[in-house]
Coordinates of C-alpha atoms in Angstrom, one line a residue:
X1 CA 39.6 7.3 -11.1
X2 CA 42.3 8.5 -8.5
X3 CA 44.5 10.8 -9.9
X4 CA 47.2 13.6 -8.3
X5 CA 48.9 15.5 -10.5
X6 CA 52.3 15.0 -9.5
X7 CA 51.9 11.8 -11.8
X8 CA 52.0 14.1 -14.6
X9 CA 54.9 16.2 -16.1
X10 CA 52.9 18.5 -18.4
X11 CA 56.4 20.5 -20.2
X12 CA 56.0 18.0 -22.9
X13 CA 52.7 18.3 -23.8
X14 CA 52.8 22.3 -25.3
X15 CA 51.1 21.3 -28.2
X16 CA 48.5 19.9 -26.6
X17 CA 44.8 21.1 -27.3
X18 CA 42.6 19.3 -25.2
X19 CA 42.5 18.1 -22.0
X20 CA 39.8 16.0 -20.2
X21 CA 40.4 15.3 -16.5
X22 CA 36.7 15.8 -15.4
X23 CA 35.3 13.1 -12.7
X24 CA 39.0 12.4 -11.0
X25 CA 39.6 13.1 -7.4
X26 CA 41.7 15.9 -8.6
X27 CA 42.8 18.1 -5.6
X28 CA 44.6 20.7 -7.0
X29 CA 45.5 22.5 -10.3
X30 CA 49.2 22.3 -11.3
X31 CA 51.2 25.4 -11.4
X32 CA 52.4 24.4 -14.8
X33 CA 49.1 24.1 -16.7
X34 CA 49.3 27.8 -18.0
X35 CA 52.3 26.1 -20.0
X36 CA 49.9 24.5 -22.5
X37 CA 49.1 28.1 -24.4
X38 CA 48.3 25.4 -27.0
X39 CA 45.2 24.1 -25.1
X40 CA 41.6 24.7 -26.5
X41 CA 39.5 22.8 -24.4
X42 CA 39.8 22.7 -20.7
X43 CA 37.3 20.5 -18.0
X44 CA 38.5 19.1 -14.6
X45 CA 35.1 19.0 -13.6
X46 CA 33.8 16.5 -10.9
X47 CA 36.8 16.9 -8.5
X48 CA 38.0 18.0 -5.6
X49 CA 40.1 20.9 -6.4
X50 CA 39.9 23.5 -3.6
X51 CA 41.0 27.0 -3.2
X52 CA 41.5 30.1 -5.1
X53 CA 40.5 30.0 -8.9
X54 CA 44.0 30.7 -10.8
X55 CA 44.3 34.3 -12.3
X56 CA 47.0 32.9 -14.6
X57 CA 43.9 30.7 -16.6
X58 CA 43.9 33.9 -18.7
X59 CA 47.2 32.9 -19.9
X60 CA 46.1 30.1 -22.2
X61 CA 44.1 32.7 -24.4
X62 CA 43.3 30.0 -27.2
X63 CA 40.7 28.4 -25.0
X64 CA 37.2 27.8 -25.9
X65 CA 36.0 25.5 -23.6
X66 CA 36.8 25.7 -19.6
X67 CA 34.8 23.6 -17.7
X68 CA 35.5 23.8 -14.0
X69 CA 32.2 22.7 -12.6
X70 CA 31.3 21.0 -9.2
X71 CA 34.7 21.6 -7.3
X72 CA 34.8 23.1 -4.0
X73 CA 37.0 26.3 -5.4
X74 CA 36.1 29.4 -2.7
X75 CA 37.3 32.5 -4.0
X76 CA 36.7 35.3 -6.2
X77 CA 35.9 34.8 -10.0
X78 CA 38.9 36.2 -11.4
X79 CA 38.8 39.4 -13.3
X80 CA 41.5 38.5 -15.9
X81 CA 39.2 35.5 -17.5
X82 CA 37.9 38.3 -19.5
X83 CA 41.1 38.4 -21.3
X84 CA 39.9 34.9 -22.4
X85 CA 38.5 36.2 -25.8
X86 CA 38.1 33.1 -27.4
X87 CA 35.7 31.4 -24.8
X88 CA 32.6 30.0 -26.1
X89 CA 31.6 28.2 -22.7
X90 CA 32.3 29.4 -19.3
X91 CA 31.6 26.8 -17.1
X92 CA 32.0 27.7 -13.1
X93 CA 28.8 26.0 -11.4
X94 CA 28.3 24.0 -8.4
X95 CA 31.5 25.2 -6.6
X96 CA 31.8 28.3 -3.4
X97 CA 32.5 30.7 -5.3
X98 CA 31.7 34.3 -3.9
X99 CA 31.9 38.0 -4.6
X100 CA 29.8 40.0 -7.4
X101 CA 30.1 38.6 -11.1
X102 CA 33.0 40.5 -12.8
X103 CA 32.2 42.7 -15.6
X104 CA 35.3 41.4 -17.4
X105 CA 33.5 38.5 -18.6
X106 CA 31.0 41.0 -20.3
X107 CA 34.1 41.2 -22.6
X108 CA 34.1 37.7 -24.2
X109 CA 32.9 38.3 -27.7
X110 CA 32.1 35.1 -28.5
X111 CA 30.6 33.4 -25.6
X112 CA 27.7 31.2 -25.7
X113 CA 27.1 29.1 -22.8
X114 CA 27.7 31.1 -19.3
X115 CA 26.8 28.4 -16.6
X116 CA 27.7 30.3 -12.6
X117 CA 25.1 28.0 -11.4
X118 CA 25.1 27.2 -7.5
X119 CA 27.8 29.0 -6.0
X120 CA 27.6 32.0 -3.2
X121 CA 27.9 34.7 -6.1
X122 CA 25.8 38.5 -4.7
X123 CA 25.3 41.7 -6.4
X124 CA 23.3 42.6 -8.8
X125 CA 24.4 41.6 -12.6
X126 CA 26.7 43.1 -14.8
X127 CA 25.2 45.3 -17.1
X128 CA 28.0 44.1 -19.2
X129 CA 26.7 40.8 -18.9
X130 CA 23.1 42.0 -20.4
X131 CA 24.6 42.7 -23.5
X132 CA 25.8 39.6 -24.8
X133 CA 23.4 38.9 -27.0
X134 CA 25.1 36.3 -28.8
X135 CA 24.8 33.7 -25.3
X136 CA 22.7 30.5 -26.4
X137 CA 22.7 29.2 -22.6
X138 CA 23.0 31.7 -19.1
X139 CA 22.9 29.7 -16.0
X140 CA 23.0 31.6 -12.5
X141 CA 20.6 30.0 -10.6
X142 CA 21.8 28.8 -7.3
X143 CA 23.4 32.4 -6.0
X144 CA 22.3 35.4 -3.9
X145 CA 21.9 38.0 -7.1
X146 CA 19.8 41.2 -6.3
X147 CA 17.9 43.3 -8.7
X148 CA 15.2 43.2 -11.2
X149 CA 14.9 41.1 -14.6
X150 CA 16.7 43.8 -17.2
X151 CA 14.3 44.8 -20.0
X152 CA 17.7 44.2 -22.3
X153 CA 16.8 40.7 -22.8
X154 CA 14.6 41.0 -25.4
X155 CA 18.0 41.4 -27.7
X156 CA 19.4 38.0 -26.9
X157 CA 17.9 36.5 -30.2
X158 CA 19.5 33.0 -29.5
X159 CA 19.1 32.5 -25.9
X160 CA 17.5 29.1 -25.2
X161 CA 18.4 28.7 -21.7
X162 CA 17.4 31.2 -19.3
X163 CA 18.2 30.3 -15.5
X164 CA 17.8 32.6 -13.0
X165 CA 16.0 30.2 -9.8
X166 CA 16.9 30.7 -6.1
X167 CA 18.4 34.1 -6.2
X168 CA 16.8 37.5 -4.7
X169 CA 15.4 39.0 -7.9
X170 CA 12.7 41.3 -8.0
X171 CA 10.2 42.6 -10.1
X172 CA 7.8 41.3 -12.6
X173 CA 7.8 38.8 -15.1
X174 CA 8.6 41.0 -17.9
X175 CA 6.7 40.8 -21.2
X176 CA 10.3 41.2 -23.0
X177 CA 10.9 37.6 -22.1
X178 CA 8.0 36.4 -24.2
X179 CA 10.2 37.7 -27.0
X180 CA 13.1 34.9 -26.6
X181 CA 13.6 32.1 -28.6
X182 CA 13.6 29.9 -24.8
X183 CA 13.2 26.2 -24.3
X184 CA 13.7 26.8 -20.4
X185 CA 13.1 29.6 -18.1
X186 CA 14.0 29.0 -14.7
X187 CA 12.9 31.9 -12.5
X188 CA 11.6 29.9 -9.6
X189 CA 12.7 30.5 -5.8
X190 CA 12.6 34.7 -6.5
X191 CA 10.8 37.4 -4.7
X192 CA 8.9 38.3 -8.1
X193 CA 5.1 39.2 -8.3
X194 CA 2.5 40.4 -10.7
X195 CA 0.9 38.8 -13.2
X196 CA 1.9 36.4 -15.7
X197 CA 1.3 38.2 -19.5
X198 CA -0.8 36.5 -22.1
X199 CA 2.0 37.1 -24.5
X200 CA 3.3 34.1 -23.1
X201 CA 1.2 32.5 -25.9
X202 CA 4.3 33.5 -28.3
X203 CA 6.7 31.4 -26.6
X204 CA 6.3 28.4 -28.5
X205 CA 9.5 26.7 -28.3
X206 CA 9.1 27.2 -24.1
X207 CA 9.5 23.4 -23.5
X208 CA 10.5 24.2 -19.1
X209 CA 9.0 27.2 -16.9
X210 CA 9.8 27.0 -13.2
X211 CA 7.8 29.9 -11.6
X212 CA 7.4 28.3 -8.1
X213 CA 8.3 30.0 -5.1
X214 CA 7.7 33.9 -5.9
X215 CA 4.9 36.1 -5.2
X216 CA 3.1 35.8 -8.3
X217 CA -0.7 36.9 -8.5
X218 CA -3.8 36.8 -10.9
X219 CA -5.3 33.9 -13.4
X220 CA -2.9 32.2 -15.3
X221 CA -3.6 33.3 -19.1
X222 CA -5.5 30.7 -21.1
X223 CA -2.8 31.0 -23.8
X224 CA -0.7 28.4 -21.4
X225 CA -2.6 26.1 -23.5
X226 CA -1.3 27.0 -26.9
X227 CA 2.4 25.9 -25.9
X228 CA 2.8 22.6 -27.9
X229 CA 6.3 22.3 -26.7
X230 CA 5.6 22.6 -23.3
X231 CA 6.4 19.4 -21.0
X232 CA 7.0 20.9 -17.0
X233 CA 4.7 23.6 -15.9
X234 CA 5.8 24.5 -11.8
X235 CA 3.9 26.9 -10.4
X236 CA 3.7 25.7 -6.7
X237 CA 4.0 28.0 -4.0
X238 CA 2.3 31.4 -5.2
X239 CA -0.6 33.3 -5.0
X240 CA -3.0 32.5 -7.9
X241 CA -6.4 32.7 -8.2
X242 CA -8.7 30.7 -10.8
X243 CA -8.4 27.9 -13.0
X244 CA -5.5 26.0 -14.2
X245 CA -6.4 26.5 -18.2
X246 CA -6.7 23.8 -20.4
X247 CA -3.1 22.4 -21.3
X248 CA -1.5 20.2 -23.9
X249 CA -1.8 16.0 -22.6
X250 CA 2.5 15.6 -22.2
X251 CA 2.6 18.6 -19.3
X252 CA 3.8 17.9 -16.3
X253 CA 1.9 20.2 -13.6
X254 CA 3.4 21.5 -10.3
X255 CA 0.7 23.4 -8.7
X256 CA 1.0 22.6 -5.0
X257 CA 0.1 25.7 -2.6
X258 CA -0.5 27.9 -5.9
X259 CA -3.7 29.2 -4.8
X260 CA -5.4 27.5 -6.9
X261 CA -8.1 25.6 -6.2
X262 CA -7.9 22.2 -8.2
X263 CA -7.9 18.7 -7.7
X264 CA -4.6 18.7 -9.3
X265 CA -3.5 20.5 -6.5
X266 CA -2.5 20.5 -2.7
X267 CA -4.3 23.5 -1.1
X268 CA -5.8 24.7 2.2
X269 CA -8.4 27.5 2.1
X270 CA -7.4 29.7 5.5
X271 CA -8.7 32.9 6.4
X272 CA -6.8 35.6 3.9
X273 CA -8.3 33.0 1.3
X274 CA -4.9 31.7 0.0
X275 CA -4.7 27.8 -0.4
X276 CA -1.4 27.1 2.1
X277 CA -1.8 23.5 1.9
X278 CA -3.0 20.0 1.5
X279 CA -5.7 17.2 3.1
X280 CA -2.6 16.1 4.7
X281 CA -2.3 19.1 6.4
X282 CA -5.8 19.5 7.4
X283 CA -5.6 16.1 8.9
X284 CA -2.6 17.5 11.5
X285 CA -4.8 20.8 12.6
X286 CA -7.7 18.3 13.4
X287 CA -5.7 16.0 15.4
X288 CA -3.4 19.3 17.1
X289 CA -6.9 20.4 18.0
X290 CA -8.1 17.6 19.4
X291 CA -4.6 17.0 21.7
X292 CA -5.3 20.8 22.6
X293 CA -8.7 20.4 23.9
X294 CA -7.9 17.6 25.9
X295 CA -4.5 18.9 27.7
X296 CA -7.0 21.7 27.9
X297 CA -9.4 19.6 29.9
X298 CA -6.3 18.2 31.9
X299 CA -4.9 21.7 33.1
X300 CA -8.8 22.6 34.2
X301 CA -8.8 19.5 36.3
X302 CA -5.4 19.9 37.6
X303 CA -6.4 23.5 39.0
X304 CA -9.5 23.1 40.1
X305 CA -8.5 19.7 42.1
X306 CA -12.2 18.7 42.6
X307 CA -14.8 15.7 42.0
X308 CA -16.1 15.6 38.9
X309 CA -18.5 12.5 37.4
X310 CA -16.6 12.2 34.6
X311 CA -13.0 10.8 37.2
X312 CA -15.1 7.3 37.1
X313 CA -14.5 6.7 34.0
X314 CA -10.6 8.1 34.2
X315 CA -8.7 4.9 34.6
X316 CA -9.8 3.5 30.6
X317 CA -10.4 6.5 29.1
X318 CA -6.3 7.8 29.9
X319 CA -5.3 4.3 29.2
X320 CA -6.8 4.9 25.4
X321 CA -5.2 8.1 25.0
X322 CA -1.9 6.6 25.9
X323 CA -2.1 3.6 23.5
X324 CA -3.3 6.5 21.2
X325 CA -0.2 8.3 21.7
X326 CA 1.8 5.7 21.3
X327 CA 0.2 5.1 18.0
X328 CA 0.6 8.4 16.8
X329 CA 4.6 8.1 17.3
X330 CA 4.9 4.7 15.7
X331 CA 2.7 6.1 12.7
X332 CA 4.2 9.5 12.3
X333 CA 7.0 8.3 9.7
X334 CA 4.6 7.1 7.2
X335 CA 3.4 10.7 5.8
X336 CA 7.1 10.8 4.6
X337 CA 7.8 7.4 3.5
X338 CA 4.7 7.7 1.4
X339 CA 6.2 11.0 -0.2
X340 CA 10.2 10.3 -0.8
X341 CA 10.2 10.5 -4.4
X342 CA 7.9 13.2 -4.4
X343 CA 7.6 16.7 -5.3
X344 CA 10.0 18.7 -3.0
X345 CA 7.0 21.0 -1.9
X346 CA 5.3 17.1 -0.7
X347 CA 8.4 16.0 0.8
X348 CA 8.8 19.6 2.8
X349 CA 4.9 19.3 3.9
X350 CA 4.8 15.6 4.6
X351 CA 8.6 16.6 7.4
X352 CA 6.2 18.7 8.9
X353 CA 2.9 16.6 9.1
X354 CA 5.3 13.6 10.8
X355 CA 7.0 16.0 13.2
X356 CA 3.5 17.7 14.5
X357 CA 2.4 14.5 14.6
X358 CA 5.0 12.5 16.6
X359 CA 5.3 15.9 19.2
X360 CA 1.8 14.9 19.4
X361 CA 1.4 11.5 19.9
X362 CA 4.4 12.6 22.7
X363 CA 2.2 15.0 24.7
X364 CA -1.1 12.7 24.9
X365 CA 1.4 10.0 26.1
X366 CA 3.2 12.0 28.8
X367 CA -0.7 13.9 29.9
X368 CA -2.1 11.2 30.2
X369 CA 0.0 9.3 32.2
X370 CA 0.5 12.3 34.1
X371 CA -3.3 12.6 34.4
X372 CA -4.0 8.9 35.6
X373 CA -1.8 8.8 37.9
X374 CA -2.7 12.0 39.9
X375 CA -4.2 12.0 42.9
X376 CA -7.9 13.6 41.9
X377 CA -8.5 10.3 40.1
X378 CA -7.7 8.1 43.3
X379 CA -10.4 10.3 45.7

């Protein structure tokens, strides 16, 4: 719907305690909203609304529920939502927000879903925020957070949701996370390495892990297979050696450019015996190789501007290479056709196999039109 909030006159409505406005084309918040100190529930979600996130939110301190998600707000995350002391869900994702995470929102007794998701958040986190131990759900995937996974995890006894994917985290995947009661940890995208623990086994109710994208090393433990619960396994884009272990019939397996070596998997062998890649990809060296050997041969005949026996047979043989390289251009865009609904580690490989093979196909077109037509194949 198309909504501004001039339509509204919100003095009448003190008593009101909740209010839904999520999925308008909302622009702005009105000045008088801090009015309804009656409110309990708060979402404008799905809009448009711009700007800086109002301090004065901390006015309406019977709120539970404030749901400002996938706006374009740009500022700061105010300090004085800590003041907010009866918040069970903090929702700020998918919007521009920047700065470090305030401490202040350590200070919320009784929160349980955090969700800071996609924004331009940087710093390291809070300790404050490692010690809510009563949070069900902590979402800050999406940002540029620093530092290592905080050993003070192990307390949060009810934390089902653990999202910390596409960040700049270091370290090691900590045994202490074993301990949580998790259905998803999200941890992909990271600069972390080591091994993954066998006391993963213990993580029964693990139903998500996203490891892709970090620095990872070692077998993967065997007690993979013993999570029952388990349905998306990603652990593309590392550096593991071994065998994918046996694992329960309803996971899903991401294990492209792993380093493991398995049908299941795209993979390249190269010379510091990681697997970088897929058939696809060994396809596009072949062919690269072949284009290089024969611009190669061009150049040498270009410079040495001589006879040579093989100039008889010039006139076809460039003529195939240019219907070749037109072939390769027309045929480039099917590597990524084939792949749109893909994993995003195909899609990413497949952008690359069309573009080295159209810049291909270009250069034996323009060589060997260049080459026919030169004089050394006229004497």
């Amino acid at each position: 719907n198309s909504i501004t909030l001039k339509d509204f006159d919100l003095t009448p409505l003190v008593a009101l305690q909740d209010l839904e406005l999520s999925g308008n084309t909302i622009s702005s918040i009105p000045s008088g909203l801090t009015t309804l100190t009656g409110l309990t529930n708060l979402a404008m979600a799905a809009g448009r609304i711009s700007g800086t996130l109002p301090a004065d939110l901390s006015q309406l301190t019977l709120l539970t529920s404030l749901d400002l998600g996938s706006n374009s707000f740009s500022s700061s995350i105010p300090t004085t939502l800590g003041s907010l002391t009866s918040l069970n869900t903090l929702i700020l994702s998918v919007n521009q927000l920047s700065g470090q995470i305030p401490s202040e929102i350590g200070q919320i007794p009784g929160l349980l879903t955090l969700n800071l998701d996609t924004n331009k958040l940087n710093g390291t986190v809070p300790q404050e925020i490692w010690k809510m131990t009563n949070l069900t759900d902590l979402r800050l995937s999406g940002n540029f957070l620093v530092g290592p996974i905080p050993s003070e995890l192990r307390q949060f006894s009810r934390l089902q949701y653990l999202g910390l994917g596409d960040n700049l985290i270091e370290g090691t995947f900590l045994t202490n996370l074993t301990f949580l009661p998790l259905k998803t940890l999200a941890i992909q995208g990271n600069k972390l390495s080591g091994t993954i623990p066998s006391q993963i086994c213990i993580m029964t109710t693990l139903e998500t892990l996203k490891l892709s994208y970090n620095s990872f090393t070692g077998t993967l433990p065997n007690a993979l297979g013993n999570l029952t619960a388990l349905t998306l396994l990603d652990i593309s884009h590392n550096n593991f050696t071994g065998k994918i272990p046996t694992l329960p019939a309803q996971v899903e397996l991401k294990c492209d450019y792993s380093g493991i070596q398995d049908s299941r998997c795209a993979y390249i062998i190269v010379d510091n015996g990681d697997y970088l890649a897929g058939s696809m990809f060994i396809v596009v060296v072949a062919f690269s190789a072949f284009i290089s050997l024969l611009i190669l041969f061009i150049a040498v005949l270009f410079i040495i501007k001589r006879k040579h026996p093989i100039v008889h047979a010039s006139g076809l043989v460039f003529n195939l290479c240019t219907l070749f390289g037109l072939l390769c251009v027309v045929v480039s865009v099917i590597p990524f056709g084939l792949t749109m609904n893909s994993d995003q580690s195909i899609r990413d490989m497949s952008c690359k196999t069309t573009f080295v093979i159209f810049v291909c196909g270009i250069i034996t077109i323009f060589s060997a039109i260049s080459a026919r037509n030169y004089p050394i194949w006229k004497m």
